[in-house]
mmCIF file of C-alpha atoms in Angstrom:
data_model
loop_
_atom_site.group_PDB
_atom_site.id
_atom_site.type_symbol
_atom_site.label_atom_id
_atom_site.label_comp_id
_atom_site.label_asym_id
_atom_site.label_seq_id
_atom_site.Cartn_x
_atom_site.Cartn_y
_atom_site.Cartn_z
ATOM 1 C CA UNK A 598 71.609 -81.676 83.142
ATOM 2 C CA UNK A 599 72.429 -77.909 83.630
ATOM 3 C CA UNK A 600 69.684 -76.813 80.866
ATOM 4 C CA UNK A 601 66.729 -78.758 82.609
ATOM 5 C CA UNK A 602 67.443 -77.707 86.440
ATOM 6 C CA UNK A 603 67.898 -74.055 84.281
ATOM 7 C CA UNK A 604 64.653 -74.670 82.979
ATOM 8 C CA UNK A 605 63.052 -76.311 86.321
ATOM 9 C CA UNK A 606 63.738 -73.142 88.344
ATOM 10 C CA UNK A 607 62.142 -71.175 85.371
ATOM 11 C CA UNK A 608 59.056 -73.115 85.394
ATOM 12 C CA UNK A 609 59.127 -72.566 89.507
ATOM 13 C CA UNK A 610 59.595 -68.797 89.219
ATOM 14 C CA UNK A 611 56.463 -68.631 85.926
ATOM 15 C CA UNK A 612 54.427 -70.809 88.116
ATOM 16 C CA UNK A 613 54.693 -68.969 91.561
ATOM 17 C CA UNK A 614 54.320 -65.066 89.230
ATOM 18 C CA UNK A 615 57.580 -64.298 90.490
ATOM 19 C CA UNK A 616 58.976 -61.583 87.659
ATOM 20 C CA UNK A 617 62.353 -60.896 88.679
ATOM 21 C CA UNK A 618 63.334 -65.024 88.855
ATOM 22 C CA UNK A 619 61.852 -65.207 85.756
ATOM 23 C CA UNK A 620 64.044 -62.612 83.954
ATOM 24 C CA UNK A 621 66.660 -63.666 85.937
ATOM 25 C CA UNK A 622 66.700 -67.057 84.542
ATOM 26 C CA UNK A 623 65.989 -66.039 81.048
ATOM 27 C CA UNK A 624 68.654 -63.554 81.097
ATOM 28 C CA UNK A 625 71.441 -66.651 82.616
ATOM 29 C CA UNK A 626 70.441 -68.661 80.028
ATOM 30 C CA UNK A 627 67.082 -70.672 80.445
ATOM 31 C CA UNK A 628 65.401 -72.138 77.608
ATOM 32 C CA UNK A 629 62.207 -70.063 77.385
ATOM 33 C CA UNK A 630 60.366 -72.860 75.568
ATOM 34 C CA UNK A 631 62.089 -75.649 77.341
ATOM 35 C CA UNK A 632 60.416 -78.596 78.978
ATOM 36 C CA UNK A 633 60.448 -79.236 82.748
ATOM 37 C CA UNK A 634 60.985 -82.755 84.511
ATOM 38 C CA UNK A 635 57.203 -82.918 83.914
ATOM 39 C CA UNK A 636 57.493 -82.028 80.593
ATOM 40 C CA UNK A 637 55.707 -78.125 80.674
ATOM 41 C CA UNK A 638 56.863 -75.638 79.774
ATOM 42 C CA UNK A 639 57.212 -72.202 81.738
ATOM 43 C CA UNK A 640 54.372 -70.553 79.626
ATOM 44 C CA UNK A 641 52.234 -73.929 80.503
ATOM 45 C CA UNK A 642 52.738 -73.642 84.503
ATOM 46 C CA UNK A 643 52.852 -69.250 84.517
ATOM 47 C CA UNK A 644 50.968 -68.624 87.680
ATOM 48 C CA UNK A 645 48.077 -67.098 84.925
ATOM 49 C CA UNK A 646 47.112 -64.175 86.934
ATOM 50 C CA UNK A 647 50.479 -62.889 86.560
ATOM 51 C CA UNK A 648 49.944 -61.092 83.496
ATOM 52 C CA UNK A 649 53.623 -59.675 83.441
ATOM 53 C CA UNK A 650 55.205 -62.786 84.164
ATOM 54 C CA UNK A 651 53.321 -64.087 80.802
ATOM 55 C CA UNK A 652 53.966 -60.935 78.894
ATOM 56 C CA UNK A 653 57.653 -61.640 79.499
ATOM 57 C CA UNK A 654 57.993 -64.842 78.472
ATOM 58 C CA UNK A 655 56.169 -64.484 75.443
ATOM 59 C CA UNK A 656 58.748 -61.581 74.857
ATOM 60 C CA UNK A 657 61.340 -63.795 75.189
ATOM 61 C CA UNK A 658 60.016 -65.862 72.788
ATOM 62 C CA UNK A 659 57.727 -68.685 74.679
ATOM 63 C CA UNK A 660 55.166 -70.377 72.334
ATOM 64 C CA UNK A 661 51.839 -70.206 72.742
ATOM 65 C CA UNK A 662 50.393 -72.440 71.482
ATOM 66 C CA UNK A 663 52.087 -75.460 73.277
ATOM 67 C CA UNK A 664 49.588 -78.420 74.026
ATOM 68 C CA UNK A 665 49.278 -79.973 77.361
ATOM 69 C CA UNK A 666 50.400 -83.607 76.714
ATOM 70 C CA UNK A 667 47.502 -84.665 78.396
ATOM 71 C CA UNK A 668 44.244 -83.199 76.972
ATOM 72 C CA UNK A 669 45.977 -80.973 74.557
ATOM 73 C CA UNK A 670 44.755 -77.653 76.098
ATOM 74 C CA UNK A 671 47.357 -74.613 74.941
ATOM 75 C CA UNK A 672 47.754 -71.449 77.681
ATOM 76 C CA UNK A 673 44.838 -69.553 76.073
ATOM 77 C CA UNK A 674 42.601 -72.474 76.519
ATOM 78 C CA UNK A 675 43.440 -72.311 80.522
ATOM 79 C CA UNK A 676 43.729 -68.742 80.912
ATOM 80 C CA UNK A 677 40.048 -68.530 79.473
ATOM 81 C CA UNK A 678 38.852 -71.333 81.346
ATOM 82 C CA UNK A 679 40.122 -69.418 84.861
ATOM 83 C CA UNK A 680 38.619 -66.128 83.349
ATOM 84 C CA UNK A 681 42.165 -64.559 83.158
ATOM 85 C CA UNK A 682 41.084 -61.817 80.454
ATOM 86 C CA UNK A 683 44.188 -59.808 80.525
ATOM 87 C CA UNK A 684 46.243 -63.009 79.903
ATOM 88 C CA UNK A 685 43.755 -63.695 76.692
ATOM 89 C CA UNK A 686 44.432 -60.856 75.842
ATOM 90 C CA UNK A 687 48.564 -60.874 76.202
ATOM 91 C CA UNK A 688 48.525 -64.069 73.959
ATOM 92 C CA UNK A 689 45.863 -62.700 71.457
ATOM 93 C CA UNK A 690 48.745 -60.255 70.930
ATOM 94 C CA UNK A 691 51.485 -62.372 70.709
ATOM 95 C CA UNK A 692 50.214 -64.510 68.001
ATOM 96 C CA UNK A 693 48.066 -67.264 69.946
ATOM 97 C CA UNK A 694 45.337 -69.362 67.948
ATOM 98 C CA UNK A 695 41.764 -69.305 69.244
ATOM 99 C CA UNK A 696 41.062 -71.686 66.862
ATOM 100 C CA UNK A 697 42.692 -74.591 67.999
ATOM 101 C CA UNK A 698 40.947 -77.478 69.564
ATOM 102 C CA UNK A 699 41.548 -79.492 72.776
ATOM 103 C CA UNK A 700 41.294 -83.472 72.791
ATOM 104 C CA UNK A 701 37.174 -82.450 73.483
ATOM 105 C CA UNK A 702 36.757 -80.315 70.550
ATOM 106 C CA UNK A 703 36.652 -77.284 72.955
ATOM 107 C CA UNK A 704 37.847 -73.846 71.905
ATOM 108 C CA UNK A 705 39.151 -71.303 74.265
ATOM 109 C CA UNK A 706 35.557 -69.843 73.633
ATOM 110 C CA UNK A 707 33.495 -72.853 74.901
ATOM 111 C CA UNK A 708 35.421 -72.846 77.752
ATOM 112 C CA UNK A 709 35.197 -69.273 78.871
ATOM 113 C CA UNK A 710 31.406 -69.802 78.241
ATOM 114 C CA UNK A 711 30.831 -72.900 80.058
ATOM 115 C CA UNK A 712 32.483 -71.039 83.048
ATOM 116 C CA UNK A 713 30.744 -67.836 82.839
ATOM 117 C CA UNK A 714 33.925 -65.460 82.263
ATOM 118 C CA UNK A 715 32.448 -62.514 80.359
ATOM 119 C CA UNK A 716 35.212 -60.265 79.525
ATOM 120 C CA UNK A 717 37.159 -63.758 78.068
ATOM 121 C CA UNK A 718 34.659 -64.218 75.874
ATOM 122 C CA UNK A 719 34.438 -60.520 74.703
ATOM 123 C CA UNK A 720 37.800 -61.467 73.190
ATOM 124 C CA UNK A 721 38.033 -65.052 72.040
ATOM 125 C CA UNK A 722 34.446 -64.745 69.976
ATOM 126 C CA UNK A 723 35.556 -62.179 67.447
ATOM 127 C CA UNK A 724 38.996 -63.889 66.838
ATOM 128 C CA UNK A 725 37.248 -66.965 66.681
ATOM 129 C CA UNK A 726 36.824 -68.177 62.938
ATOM 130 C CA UNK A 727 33.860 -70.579 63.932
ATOM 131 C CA UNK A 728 32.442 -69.179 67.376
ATOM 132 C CA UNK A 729 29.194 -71.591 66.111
ATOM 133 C CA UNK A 730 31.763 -74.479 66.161
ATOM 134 C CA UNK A 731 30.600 -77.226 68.309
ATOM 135 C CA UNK A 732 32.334 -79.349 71.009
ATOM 136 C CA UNK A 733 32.985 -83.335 70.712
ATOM 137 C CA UNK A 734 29.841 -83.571 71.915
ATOM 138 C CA UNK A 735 27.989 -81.460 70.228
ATOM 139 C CA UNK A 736 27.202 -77.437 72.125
ATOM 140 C CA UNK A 737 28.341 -74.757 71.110
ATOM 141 C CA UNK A 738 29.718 -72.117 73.177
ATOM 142 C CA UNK A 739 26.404 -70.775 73.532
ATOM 143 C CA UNK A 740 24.867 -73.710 74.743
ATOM 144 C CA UNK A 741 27.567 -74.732 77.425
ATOM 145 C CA UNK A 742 27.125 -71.409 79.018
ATOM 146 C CA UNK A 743 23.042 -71.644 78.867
ATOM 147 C CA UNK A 744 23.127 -75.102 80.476
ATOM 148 C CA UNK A 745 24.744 -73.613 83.788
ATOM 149 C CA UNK A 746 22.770 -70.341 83.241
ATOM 150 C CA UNK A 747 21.768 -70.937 87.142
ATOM 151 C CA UNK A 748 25.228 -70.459 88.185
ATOM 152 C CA UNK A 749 26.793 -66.484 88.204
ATOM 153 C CA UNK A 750 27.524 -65.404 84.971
ATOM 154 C CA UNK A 751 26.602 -68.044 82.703
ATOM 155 C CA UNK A 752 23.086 -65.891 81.682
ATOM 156 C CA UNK A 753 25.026 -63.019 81.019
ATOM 157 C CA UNK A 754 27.706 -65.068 79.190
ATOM 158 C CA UNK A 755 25.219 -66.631 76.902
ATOM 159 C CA UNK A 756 23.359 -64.181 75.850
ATOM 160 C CA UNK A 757 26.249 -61.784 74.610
ATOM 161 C CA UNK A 758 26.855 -64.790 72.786
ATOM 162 C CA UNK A 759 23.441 -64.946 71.222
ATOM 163 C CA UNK A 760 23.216 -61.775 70.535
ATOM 164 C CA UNK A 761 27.053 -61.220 69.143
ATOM 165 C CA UNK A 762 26.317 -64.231 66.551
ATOM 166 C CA UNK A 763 22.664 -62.509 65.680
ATOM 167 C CA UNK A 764 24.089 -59.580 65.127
ATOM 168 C CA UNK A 765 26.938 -61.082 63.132
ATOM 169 C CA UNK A 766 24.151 -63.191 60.967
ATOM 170 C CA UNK A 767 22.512 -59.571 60.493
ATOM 171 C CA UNK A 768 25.465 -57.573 59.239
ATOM 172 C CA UNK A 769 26.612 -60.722 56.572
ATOM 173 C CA UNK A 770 23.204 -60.809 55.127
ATOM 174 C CA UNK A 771 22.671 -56.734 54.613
ATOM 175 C CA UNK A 772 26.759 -56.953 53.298
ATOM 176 C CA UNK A 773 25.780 -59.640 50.941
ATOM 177 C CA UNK A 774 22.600 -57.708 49.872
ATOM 178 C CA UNK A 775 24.593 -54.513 49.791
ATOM 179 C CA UNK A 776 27.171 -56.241 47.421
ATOM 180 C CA UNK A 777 24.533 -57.804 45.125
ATOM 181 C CA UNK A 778 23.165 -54.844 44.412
ATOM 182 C CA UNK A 779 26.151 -52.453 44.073
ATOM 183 C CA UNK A 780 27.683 -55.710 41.519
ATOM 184 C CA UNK A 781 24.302 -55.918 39.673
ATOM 185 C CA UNK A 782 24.696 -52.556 38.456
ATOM 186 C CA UNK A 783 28.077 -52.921 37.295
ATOM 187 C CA UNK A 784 26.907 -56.022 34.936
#
């Protein structure tokens, strides 16, 4: 009983960005990766702005890649849904996976498309194994942003995209070509 109201008042400190209760409850004992009465962890209700409050708790150890029991979205899929770049970024370094898929077939990436956040998708898409990879229904991060290209952002959003993956389809072809013909001669 002591652990979960521990591990209650940690998940009310993460979700309100309040640093100091947070160490202060790690530091008395609080399971970092713990689950609250609504079974979250801290990590899953961190106020996401609060970049410090995320970076310590992923210091301490918190998982990132913890599903949501209810759609199976991890942090990085709703930090890059809200646009929360320097929280991508904080779980890119602690080990998070861009590649894993929500109970829609949505990455991280076709989420920060679909809602226009630029600088979330400057740093999913080159982490991203597949960034062609498409939802349960079918679009690709590329085409969720371009069907709300009306709405601020979106245009921008999809055509980094575009032009990120054209690029990308340019540089494998010449580093094919380039090792073909560097391999040829040693045959």
């Amino acid at each position: 009983m002591a652990e979960n109201s521990l591990t209650d008042k940690l998940c009310n400190a993460a979700a309100s960005g309040n640093l100091p209760d947070v160490l202060f409850w790690l530091q008395n004992g609080a399971d970092v990766n713990g689950l609250n009465k609504y079974k979250r962890t801290a990590l899953q209700v961190v106020m996401l702005g609060s970049t410090s409050v995320v970076e310590a708790l992923l210091a301490a150890g918190a998982r990132p890649d913890v599903r949501d029991p209810v759609l199976g979205l991890t942090v990085t899929h709703d930090a890059a849904r809200g646009g929360f770049a320097h929280t991508v970024r904080a779980l890119l370094q602690h080990g998070a996976n861009v590649d894993l898929v929500d109970d829609r077939g949505n990455l991280p990436l076709h989420l920060a498309a679909t809602a226009g956040h630029l600088d979330a998708v400057r740093l999913l898409i080159g982490r991203t194994a597949e960034p062609r990879m498409p939802d349960n229904q079918g679009r690709t991060a590329g085409q969720l942003a371009r069907e709300c290209e009306h709405l601020p952002g979106r245009m921008a959003t999809a055509n980094y995209i575009e032009e990120y993956l054209s690029s990308r389809e340019y540089f494998s072809y010449w580093k094919i070509m380039f090792y073909q013909h560097n391999n040829s001669k040693l045959q």
